[in-house]
Short mmCIF file of C-alpha atoms in Angstrom, two decimals:
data_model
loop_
_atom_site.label_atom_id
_atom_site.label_comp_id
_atom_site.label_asym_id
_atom_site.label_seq_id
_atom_site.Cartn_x
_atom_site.Cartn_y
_atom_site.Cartn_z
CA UNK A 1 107.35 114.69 108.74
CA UNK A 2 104.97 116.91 110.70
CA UNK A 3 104.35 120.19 108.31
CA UNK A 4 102.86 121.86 111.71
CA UNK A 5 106.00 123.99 112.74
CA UNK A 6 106.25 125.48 109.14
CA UNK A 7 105.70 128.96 108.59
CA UNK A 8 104.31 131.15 106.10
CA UNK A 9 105.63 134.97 105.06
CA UNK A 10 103.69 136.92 102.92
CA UNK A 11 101.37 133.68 102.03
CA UNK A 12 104.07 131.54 100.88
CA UNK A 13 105.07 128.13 102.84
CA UNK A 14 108.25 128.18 104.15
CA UNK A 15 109.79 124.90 105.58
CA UNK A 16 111.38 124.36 109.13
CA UNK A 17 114.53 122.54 108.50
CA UNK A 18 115.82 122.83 111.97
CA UNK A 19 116.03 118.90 112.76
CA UNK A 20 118.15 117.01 115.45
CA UNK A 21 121.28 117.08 113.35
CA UNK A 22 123.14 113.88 115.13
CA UNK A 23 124.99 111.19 113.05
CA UNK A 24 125.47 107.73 113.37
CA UNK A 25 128.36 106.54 111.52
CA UNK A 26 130.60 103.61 111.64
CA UNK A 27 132.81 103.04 114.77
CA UNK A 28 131.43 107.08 115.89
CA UNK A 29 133.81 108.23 113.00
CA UNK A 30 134.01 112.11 112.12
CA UNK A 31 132.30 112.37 108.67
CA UNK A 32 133.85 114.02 105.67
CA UNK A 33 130.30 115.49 104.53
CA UNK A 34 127.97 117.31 106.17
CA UNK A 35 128.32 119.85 109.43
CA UNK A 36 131.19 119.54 111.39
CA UNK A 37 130.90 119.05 114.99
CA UNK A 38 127.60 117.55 115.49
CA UNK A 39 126.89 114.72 118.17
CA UNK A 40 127.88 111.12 116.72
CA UNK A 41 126.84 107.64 117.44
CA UNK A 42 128.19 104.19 116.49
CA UNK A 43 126.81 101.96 113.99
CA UNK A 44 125.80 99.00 115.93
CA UNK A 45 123.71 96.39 114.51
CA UNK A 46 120.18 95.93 116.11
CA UNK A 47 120.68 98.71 118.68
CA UNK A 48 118.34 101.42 116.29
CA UNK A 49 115.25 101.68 115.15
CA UNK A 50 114.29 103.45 112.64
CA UNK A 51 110.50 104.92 113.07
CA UNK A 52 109.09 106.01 109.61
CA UNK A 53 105.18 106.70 108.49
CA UNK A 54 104.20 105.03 104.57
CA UNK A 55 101.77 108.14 104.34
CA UNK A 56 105.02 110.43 104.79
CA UNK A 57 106.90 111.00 101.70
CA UNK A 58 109.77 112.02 104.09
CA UNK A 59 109.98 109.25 106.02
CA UNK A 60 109.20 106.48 102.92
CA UNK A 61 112.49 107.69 101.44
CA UNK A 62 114.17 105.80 104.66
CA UNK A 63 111.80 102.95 104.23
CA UNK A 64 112.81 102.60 100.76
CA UNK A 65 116.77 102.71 101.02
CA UNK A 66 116.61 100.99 104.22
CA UNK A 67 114.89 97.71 102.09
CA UNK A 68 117.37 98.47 99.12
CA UNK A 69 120.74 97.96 101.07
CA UNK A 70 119.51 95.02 102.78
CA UNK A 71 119.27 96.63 106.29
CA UNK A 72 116.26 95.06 107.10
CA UNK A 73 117.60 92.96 110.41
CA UNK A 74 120.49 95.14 111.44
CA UNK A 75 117.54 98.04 111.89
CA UNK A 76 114.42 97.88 112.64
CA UNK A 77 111.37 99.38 111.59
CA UNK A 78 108.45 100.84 113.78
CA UNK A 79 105.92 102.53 111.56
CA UNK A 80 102.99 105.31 112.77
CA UNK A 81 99.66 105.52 111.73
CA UNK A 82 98.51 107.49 108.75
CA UNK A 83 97.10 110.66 110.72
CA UNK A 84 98.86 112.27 113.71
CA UNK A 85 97.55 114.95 116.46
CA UNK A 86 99.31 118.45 116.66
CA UNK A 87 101.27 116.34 119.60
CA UNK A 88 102.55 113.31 117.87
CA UNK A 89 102.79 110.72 115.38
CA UNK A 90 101.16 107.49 117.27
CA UNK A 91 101.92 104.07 116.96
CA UNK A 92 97.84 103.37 116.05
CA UNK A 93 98.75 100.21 113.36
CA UNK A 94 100.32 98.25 116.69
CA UNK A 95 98.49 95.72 119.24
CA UNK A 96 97.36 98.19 121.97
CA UNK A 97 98.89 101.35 120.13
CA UNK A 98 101.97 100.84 121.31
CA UNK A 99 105.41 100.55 119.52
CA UNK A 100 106.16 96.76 120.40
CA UNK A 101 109.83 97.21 120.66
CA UNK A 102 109.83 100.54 122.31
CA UNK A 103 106.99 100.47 124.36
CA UNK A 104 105.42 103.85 123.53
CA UNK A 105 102.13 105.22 122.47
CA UNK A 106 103.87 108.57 120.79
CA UNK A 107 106.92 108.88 119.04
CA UNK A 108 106.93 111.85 121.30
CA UNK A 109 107.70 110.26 123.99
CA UNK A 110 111.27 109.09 122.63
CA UNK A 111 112.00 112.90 121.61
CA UNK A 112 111.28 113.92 125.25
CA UNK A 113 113.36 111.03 126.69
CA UNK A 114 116.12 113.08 125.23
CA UNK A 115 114.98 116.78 125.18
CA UNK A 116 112.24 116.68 128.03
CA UNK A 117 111.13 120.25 126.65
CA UNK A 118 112.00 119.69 123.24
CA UNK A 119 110.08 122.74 121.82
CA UNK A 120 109.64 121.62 117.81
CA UNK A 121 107.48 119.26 115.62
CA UNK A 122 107.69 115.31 116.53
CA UNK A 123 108.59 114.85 112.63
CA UNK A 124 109.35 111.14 111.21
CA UNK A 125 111.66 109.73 109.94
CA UNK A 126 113.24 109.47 113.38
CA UNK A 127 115.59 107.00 114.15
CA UNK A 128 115.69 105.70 117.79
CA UNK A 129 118.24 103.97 120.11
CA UNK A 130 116.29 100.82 121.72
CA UNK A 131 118.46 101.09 124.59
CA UNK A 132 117.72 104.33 126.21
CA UNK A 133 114.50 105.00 124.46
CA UNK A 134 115.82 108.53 123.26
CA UNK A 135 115.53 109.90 119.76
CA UNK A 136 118.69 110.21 117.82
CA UNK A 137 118.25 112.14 114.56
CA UNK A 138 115.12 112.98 112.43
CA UNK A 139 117.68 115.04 109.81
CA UNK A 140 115.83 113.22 107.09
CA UNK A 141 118.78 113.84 104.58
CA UNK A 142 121.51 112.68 106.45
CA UNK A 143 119.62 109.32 107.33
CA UNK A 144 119.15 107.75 103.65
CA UNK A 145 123.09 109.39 103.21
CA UNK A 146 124.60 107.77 106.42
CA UNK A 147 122.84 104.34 105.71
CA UNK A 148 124.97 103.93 102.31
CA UNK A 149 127.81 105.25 103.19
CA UNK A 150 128.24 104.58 107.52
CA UNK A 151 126.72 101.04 107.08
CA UNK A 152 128.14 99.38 104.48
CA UNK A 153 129.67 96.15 106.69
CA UNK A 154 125.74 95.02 106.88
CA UNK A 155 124.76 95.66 103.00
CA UNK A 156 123.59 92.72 101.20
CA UNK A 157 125.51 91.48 98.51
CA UNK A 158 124.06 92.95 95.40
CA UNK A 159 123.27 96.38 97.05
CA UNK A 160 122.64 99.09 94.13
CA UNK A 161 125.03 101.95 94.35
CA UNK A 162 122.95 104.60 95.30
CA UNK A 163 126.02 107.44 95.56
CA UNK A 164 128.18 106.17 92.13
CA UNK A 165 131.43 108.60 92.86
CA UNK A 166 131.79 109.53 89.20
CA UNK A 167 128.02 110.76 89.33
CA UNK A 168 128.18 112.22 93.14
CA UNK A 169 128.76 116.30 91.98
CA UNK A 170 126.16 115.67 88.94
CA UNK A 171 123.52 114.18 91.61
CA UNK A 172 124.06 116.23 94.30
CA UNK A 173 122.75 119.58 92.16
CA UNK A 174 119.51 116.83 90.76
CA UNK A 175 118.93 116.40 93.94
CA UNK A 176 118.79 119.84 95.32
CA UNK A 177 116.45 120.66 92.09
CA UNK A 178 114.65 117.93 92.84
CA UNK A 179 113.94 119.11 96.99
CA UNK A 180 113.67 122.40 96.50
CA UNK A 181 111.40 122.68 93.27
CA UNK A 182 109.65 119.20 93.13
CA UNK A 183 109.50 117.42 96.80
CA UNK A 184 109.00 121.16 98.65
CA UNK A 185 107.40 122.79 95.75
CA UNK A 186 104.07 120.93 95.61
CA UNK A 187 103.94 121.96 99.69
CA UNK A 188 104.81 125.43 98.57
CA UNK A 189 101.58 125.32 96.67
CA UNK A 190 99.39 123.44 98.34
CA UNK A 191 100.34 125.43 101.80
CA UNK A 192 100.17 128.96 100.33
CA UNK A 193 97.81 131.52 101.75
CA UNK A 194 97.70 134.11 99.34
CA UNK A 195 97.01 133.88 95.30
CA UNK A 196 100.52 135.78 94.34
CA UNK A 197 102.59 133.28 96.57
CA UNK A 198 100.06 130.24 95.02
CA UNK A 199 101.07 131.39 91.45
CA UNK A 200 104.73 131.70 92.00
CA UNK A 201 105.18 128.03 93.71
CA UNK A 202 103.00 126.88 90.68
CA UNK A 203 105.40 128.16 88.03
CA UNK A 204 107.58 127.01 89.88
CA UNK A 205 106.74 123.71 90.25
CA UNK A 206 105.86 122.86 86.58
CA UNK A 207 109.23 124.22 85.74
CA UNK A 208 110.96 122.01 87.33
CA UNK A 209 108.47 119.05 86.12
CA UNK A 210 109.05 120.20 83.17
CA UNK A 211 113.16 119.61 83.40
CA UNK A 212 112.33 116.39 84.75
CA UNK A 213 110.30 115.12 81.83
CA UNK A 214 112.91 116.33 79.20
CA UNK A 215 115.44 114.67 81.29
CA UNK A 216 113.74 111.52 81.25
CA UNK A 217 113.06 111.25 77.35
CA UNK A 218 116.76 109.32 76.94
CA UNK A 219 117.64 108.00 80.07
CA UNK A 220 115.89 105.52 82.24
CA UNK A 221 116.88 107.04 85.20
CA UNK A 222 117.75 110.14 87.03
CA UNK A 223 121.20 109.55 86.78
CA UNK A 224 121.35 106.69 83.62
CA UNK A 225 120.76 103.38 83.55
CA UNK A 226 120.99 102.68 87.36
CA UNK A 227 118.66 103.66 90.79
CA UNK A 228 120.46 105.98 92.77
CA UNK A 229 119.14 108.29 95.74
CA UNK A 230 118.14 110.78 93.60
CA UNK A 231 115.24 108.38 92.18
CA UNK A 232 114.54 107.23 95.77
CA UNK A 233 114.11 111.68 96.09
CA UNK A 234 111.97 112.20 93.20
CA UNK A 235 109.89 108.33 93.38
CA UNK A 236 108.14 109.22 97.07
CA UNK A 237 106.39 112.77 95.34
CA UNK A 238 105.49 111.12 92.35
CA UNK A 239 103.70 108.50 93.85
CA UNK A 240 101.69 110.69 95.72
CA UNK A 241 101.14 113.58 93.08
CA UNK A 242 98.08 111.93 91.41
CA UNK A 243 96.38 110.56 94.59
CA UNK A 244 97.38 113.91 96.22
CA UNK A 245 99.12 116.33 95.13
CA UNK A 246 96.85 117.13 92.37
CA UNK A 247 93.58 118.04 93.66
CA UNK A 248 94.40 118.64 97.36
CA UNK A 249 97.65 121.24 96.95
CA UNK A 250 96.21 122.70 93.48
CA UNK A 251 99.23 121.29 91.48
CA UNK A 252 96.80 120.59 88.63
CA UNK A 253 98.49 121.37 85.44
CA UNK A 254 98.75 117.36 84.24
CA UNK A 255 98.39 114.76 86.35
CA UNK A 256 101.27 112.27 86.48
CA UNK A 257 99.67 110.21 84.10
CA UNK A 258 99.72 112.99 81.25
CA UNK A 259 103.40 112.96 81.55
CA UNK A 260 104.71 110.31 79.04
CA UNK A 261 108.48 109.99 80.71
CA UNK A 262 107.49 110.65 84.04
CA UNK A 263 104.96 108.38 84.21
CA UNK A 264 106.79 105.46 82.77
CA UNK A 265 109.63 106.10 84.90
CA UNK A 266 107.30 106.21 88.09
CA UNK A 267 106.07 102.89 87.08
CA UNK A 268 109.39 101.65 86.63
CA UNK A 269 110.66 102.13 89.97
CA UNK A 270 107.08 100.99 91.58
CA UNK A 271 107.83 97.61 89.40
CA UNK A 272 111.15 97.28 91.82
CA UNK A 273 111.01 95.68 95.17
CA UNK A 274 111.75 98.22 97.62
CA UNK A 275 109.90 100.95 95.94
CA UNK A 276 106.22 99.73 95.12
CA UNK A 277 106.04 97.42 97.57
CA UNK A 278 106.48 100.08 100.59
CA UNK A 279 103.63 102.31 99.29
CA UNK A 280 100.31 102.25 101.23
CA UNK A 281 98.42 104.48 98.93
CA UNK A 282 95.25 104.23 101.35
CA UNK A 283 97.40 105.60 104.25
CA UNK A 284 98.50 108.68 102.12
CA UNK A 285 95.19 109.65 100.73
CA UNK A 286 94.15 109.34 104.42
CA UNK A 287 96.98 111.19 105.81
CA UNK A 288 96.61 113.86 104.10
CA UNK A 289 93.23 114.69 104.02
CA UNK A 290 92.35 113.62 107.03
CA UNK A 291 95.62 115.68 108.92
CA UNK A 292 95.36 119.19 106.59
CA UNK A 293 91.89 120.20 107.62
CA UNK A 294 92.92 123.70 106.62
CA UNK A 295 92.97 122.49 103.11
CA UNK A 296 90.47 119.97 103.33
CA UNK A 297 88.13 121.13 106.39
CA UNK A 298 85.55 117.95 105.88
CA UNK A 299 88.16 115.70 106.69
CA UNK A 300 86.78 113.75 103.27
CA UNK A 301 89.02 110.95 101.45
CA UNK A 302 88.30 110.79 98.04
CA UNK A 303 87.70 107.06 96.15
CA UNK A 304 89.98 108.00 93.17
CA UNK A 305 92.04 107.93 91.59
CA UNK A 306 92.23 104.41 90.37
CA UNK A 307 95.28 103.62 91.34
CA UNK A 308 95.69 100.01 89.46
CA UNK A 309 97.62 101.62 86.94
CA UNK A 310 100.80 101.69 88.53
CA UNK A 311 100.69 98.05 88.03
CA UNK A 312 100.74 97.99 84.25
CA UNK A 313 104.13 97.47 82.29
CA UNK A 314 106.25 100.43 81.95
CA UNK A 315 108.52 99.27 79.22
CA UNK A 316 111.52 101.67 79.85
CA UNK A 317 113.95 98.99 80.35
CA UNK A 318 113.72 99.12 75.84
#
């Protein structure tokens, strides 16, 4: 995501959440969730690509449930830099700097092959269609949503269920706790320009980590004994809060390491393939703050935390 085109009132950080709200579901289907009416495309294996960023907590939640179902062939996966300009996420990590499947230097140039004045933040995760070269969607929600439930035909075999139906309404409210107080909050606080609006995203925040922690003291996940999306939700903050969140958005009441259930359960997940193994913790440290010089004006990354600890055992599974 690009936090550029955010806004603040009265010092506190409000997000824009006006994305590009096409679907792509199986055979262009209308969807029983979500808005009615919006643009549809066709699930069509190796005609996408989806373009994600590891340092973007936004955009690893694609990365992450992309690997889980098995999707890795059906579509593919262009990944950014860590740091991006106030015009664009780049394709820096490539031969040349340039997307070798697209052919671009920006992802901007895919939103403007659709919208040639396309007047908001080039945000990631954006999905692409290799054909025309034109951005689809970057409605972060509805991508990890429409990959379980639009693309099943090209799931591998032993694909968790990461929307149980008995546990859908129960998950749906975690999750919305979970994006509004946890994944948003620590922006809310580390984005706020005024001590009252700094204090009230704080509370806030340690509220909610405080549910979470509870919550976590008899189950091994969100939602029981199995990943779902919600984890996928609450896995990509975690990861970062220690490295990050922390120190550079003030969100310094514990670390994640002080948090007995928390921090086993963060482990837990980074133990499972799809989860640890998509986290670049040098690109996120670098990302953000290298990108958030009004935070961090020296631009410096710091050495620490060591981050070998998310390595040892996390013994929930007893």
């Amino acid at each position: 995501m690009n936090e550029d085109d955010s806004k603040k009132t009265g010092g506190s950080f409000e997000r824009d959440t006006d994305y590009i709200p096409d679907r792509i579901t199986h055979e262009g289907r209308r969807p029983e969730h979500g808005p009615a009416d919006v643009p549809l495309w066709p699930v069509e294996a190796g005609r996408y690509r989806l373009v994600a960023a590891r340092a973007c907590p936004w955009a690893s939640r694609a990365i992450i449930v992309r690997q889980l179902l098995g999707l890795e062939d059906v579509i593919s996966l262009g990944l950014c830099g860590p740091t991006h300009d106030l015009r664009s996420w780049t394709f820096d990590l490539d031969p040349g700097g340039v997307d070798p499947v697209l052919g671009i230097e920006r992802l901007q140039q895919a939103y403007f092959a659709r919208f040639p004045a396309y007047p908001k933040g080039i945000t990631v995760p954006a999905v692409v269609d290799v054909p025309t070269g034109q951005v689809v969607t970057n409605d972060f929600p509805w991508i990890t949503h429409d990959l379980f439930f639009e693309w099943r035909e090209f799931h591998r075999e032993d694909a968790p269920d990461l929307w149980p139906a008995e546990l859908r309404e129960e998950m749906e409210a975690v999750m919305k706790r979970v994006y509004t107080e946890v994944n948003n909050g620590v922006y809310r606080c580390g984005f706020a320009s005024s001590q009252d609006a700094y204090d009230a995203a704080y509370d806030r925040l340690w509220t909610a980590m405080d549910w979470l922690e509870e919550r976590l003291a008899d189950r091994r996940y969100l939602m029981g004994e199995t990943v779902t999306e919600a984890d996928v939700r609450l896995f990509t903050t975690l990861v970062r809060f220690d490295p990050v969140y922390h120190g550079h958005f003030k969100c310094n009441r514990q670390k994640l390491t002080e948090l007995p259930n928390l921090w086993r359960y963060a482990r837990d997940l980074f133990a499972l393939p799809g989860f640890g193994d998509t986290v670049d913790f040098d690109q996120i440290k670098t990302h953000y703050y290298s990108v958030h010089r009004g935070i961090n004006p020296t631009g410096i990354v710091p050495q620490g935390p060591d981050l070998s600890v998310w390595t040892e055992p996390a013994g929930r599974h007893s």
